[in-house]
Tab-separated table of C-alpha atoms in Angstrom:
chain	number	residue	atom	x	y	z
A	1	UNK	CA	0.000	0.000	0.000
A	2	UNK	CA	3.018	2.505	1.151
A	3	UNK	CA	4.310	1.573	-2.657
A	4	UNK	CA	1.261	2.421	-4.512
A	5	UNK	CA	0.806	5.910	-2.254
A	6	UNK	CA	4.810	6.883	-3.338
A	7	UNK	CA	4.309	5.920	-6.801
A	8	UNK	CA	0.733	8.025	-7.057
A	9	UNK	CA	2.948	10.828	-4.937
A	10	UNK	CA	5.803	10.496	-7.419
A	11	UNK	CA	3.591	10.465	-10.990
A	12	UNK	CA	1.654	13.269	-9.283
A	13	UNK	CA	4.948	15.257	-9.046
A	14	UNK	CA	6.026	14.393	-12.187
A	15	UNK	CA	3.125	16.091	-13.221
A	16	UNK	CA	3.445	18.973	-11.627
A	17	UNK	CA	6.790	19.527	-12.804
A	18	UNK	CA	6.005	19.011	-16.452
A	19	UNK	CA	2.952	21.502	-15.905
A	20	UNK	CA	5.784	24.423	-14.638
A	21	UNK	CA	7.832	23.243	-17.550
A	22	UNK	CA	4.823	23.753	-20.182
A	23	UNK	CA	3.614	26.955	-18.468
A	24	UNK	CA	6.754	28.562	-18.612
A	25	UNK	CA	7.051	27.215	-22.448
A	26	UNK	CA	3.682	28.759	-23.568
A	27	UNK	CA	2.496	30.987	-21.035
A	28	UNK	CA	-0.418	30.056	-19.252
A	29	UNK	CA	-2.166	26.516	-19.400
A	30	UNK	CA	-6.348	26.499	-20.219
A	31	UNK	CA	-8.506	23.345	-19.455
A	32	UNK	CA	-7.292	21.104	-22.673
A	33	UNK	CA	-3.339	21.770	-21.742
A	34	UNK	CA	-4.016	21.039	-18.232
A	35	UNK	CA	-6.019	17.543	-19.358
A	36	UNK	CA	-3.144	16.673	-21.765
A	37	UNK	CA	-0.806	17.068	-19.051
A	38	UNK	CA	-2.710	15.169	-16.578
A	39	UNK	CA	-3.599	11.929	-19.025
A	40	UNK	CA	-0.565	11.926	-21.011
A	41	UNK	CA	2.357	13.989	-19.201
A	42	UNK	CA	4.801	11.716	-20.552
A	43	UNK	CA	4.179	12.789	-24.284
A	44	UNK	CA	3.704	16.187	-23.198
A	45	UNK	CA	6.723	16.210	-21.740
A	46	UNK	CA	8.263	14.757	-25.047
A	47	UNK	CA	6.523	18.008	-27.128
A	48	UNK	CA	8.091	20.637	-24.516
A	49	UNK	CA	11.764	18.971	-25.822
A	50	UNK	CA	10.630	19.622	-29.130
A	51	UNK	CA	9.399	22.782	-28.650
A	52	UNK	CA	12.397	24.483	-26.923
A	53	UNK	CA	14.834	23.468	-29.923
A	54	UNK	CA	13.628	26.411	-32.048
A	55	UNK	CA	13.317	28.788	-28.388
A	56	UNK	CA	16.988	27.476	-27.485
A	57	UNK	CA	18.737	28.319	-30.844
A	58	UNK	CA	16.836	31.566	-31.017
A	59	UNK	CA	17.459	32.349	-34.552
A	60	UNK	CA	14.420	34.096	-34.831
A	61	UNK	CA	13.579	36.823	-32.095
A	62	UNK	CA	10.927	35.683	-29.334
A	63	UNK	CA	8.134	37.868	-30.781
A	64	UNK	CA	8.937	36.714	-34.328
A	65	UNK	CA	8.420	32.982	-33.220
A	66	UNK	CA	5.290	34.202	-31.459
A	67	UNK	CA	3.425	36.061	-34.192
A	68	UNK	CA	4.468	32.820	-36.851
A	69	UNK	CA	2.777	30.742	-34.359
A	70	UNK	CA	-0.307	32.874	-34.228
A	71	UNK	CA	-0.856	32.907	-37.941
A	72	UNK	CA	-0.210	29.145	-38.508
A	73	UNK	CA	-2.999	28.482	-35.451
A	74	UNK	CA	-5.373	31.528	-36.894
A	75	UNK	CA	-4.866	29.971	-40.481
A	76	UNK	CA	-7.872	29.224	-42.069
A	77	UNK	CA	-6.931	25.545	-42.836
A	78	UNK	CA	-6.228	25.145	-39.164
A	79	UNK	CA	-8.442	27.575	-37.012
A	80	UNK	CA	-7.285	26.310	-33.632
A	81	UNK	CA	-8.882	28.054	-31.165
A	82	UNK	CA	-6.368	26.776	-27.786
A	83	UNK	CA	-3.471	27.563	-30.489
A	84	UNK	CA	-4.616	30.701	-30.999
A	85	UNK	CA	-4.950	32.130	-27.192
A	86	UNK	CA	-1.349	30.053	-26.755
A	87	UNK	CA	0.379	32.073	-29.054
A	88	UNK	CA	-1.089	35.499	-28.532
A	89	UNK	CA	-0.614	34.970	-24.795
A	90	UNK	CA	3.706	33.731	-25.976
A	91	UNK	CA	3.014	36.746	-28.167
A	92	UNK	CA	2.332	39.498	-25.571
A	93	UNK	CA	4.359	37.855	-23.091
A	94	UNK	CA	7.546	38.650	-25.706
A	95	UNK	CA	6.257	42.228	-25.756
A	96	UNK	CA	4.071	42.104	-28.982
A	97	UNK	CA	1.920	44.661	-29.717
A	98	UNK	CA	-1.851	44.335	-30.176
A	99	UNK	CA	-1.274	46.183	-33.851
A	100	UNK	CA	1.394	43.531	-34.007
A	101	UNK	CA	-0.925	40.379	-33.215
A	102	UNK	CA	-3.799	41.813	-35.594
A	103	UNK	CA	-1.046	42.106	-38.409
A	104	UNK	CA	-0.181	38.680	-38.070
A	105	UNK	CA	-3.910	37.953	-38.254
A	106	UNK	CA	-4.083	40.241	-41.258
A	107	UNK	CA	-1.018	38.400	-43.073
A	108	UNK	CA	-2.812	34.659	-42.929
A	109	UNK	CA	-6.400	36.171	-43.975
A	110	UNK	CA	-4.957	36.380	-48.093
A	111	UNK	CA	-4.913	32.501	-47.561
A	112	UNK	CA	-8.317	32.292	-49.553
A	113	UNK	CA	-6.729	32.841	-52.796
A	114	UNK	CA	-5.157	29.333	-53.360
A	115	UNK	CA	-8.432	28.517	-54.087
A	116	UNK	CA	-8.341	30.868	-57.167
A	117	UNK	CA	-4.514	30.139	-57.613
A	118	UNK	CA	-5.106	26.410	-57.625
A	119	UNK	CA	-8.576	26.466	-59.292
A	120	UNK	CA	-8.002	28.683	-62.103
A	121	UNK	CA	-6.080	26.035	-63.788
A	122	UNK	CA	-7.585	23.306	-63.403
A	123	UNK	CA	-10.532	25.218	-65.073
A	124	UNK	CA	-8.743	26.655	-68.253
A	125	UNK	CA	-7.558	23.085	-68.320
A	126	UNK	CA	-11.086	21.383	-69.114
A	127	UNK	CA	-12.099	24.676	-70.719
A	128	UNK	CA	-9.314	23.995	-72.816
A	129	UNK	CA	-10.868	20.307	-73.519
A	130	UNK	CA	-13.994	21.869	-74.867
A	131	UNK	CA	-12.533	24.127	-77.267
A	132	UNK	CA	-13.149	27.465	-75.462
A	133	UNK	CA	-10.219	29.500	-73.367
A	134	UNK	CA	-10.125	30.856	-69.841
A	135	UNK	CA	-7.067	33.247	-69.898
A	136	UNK	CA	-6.616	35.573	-72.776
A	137	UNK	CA	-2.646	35.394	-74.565
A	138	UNK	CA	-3.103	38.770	-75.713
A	139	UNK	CA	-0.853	41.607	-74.407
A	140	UNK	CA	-1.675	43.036	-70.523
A	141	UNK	CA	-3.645	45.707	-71.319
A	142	UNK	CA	-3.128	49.259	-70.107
A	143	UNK	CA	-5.527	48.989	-67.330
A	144	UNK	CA	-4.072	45.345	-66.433
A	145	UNK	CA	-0.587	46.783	-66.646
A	146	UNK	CA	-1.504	49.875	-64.454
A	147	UNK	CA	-2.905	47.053	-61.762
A	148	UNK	CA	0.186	45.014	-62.215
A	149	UNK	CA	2.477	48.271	-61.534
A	150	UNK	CA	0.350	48.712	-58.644
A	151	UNK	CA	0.742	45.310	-57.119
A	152	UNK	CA	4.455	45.185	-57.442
A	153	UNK	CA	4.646	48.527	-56.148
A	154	UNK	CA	2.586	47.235	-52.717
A	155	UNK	CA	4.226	43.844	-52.444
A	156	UNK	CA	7.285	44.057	-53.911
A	157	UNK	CA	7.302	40.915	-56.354
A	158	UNK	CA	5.077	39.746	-59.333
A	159	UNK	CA	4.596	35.861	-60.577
A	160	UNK	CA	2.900	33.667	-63.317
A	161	UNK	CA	0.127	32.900	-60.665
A	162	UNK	CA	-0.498	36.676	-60.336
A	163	UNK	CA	-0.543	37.143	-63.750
A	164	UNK	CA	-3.216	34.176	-64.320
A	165	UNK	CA	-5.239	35.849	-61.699
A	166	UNK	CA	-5.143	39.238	-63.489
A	167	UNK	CA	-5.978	37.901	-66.872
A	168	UNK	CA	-8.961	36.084	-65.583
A	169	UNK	CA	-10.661	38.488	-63.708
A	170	UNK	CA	-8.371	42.229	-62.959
A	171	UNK	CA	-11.556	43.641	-61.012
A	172	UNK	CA	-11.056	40.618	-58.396
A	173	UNK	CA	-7.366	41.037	-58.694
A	174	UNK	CA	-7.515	45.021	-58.280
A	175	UNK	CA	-9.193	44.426	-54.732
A	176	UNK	CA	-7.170	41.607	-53.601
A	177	UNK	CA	-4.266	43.767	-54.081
A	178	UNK	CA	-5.628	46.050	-52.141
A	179	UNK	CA	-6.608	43.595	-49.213
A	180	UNK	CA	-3.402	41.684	-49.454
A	181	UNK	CA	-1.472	45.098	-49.514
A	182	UNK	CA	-3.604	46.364	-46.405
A	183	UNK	CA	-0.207	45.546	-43.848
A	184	UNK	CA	2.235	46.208	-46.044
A	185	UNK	CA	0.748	49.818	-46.302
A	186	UNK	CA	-1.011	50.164	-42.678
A	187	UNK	CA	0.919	47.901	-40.500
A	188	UNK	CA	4.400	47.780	-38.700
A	189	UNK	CA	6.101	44.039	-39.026
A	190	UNK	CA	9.160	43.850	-40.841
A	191	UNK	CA	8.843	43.127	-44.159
A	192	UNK	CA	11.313	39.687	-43.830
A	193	UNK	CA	8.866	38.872	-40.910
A	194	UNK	CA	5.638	39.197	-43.342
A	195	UNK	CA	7.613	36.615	-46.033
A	196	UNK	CA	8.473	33.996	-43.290
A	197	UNK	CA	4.510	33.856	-42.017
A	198	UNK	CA	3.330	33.669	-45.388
A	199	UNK	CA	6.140	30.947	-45.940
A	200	UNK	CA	4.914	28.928	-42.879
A	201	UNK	CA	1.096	29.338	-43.624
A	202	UNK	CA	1.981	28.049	-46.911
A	203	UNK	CA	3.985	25.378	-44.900
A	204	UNK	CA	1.524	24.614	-42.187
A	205	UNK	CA	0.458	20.802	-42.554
A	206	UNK	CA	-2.628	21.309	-43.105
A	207	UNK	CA	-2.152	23.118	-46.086
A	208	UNK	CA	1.371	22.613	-48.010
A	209	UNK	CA	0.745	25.071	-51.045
A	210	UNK	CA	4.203	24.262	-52.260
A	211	UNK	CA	3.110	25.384	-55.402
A	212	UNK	CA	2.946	28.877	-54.199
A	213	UNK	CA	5.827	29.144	-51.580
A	214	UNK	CA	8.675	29.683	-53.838
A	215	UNK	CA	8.422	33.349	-53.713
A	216	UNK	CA	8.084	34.069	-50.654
A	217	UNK	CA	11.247	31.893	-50.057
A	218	UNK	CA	13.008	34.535	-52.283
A	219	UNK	CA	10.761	37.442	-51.090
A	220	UNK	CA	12.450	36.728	-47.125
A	221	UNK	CA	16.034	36.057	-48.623
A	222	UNK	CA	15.613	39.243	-50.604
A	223	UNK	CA	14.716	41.009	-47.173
A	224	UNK	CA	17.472	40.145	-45.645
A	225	UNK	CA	16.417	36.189	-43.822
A	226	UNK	CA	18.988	33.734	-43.368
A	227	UNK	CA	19.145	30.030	-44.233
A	228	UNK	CA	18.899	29.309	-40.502
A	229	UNK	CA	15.956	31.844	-39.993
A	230	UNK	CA	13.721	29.959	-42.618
A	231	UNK	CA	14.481	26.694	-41.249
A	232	UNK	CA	13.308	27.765	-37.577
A	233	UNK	CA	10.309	29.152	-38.824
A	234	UNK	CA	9.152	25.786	-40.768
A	235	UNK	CA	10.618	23.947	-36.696
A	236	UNK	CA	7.988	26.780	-35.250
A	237	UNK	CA	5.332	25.722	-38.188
A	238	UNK	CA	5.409	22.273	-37.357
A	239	UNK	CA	4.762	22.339	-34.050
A	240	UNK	CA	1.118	23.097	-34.937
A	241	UNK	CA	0.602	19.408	-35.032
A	242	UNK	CA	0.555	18.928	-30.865
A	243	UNK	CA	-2.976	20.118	-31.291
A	244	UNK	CA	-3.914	16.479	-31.814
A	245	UNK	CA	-3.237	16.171	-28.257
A	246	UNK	CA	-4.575	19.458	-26.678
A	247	UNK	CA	-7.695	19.384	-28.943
A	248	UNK	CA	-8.409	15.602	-27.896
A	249	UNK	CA	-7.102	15.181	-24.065
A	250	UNK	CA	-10.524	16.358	-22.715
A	251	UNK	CA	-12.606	13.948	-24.874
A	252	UNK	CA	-10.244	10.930	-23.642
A	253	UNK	CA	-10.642	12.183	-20.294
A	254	UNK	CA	-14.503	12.258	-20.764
A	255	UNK	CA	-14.787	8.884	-22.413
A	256	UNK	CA	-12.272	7.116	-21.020
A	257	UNK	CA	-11.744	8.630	-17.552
């Protein structure tokens, strides 16, 4: 009996421990952190290892790792509540800004046009089947050039996706240059900061536009990133997948007990 009490004592401190450890990892712990700690501390405990690699090299700045994590959680392929309040609270605890959070937020809300990236060919593509043609091969006209100017002007690049998205509709692609431009004109993040979010929302498992990341590779190189910067923000980017966990440990607990 004095066995089982000192082993109960013992997990119960080992708990307790890997609670401090995860608190002072992420800031504060809410009801499904607390319930992945308690039914699976062991794993948890694993995730906090993984977690400080990126925090112990510190290539990128405390805030920077912060604000990456909020847009990967606020993403709309992920829209992770917990992960959300977890980073803001790493966020302001680095001495974020609120401007700065809402930037972040503003960065990862363009993510809605990969659908017309992605979709727009596979349309001209059976168009194309049927005789007729989606995207004109004609010149840019002098209205689509003036839109173009404008777009590299805001953003600082230009690619064959942006020019597919021009051709095929320049009213939609005059306003999304004007929403996607919105922090780049209004807000206060570095510019090589705004190129590695958009590098690890396009990075985030649950969405992998590869197809679309290339440039904004070059875009944060061009801005001054290193090698070692881009791979710690793809280390912060994955880490997006302990949600499994958090999202699930109350539901165990529930079922399970």
């Amino acid at each position: 009996m004095t066995s089982i009490s000192t082993t109960a004592a013992s997990d119960a401190n080992v708990r307790e421990c890997v609670a401090q450890a995860l608190e002072g990892l992420i800031g504060s712990l809410d009801a499904q952190w607390q319930a992945a700690v308690d039914i699976d501390h062991d794993f948890v405990r694993a995730y906090i290892a993984l977690a400080q690699v990126p925090e112990r090299k510190s290539r990128l700045d405390p805030v920077s790792r912060a604000l990456i994590s909020l847009a990967v959680s606020a993403s709309v392929t992920t829209l992770d509540p917990a992960g959300i309040r977890t980073a803001a609270v790493q966020a302001q605890r680095a001495g974020a800004s609120r401007a700065q959070a809402l930037e972040a937020i503003h960065l990862v809300s363009v993510l809605g046009v990969h659908s017309l990236v992605t979709g727009f060919p596979e349309v001209a593509a059976v168009l194309k089947g049927h005789g007729e043609q989606l995207v004109s091969e004609q010149p840019l006209s002098a209205a689509q050039l003036e839109i173009k100017d404008h777009f590299e002007a805001r953003r600082g690049y230009w690619s064959s996706m942006n020019e597919m998205l021009l051709r095929v509709d320049q009213d939609m692609f005059a306003a999304y240059t004007e929403y996607s431009s919105h922090p780049w004109v209004h807000g206060e993040l570095s510019p090589k900061l705004r190129e590695l979010i958009y590098i690890a929302i396009d990075l985030s498992p649950t969405h992998l536009f590869t197809a679309g990341v290339g440039p904004h590779i070059e875009n944060a190189i061009r801005y001054g990133a290193t090698t070692e910067e881009i791979v710690e923000t793809l280390e912060v980017t994955a880490l997006v997948g302990i949600s499994s966990l958090r999202t699930s440990a109350p539901i165990i607990q529930e079922v399970f007990g």
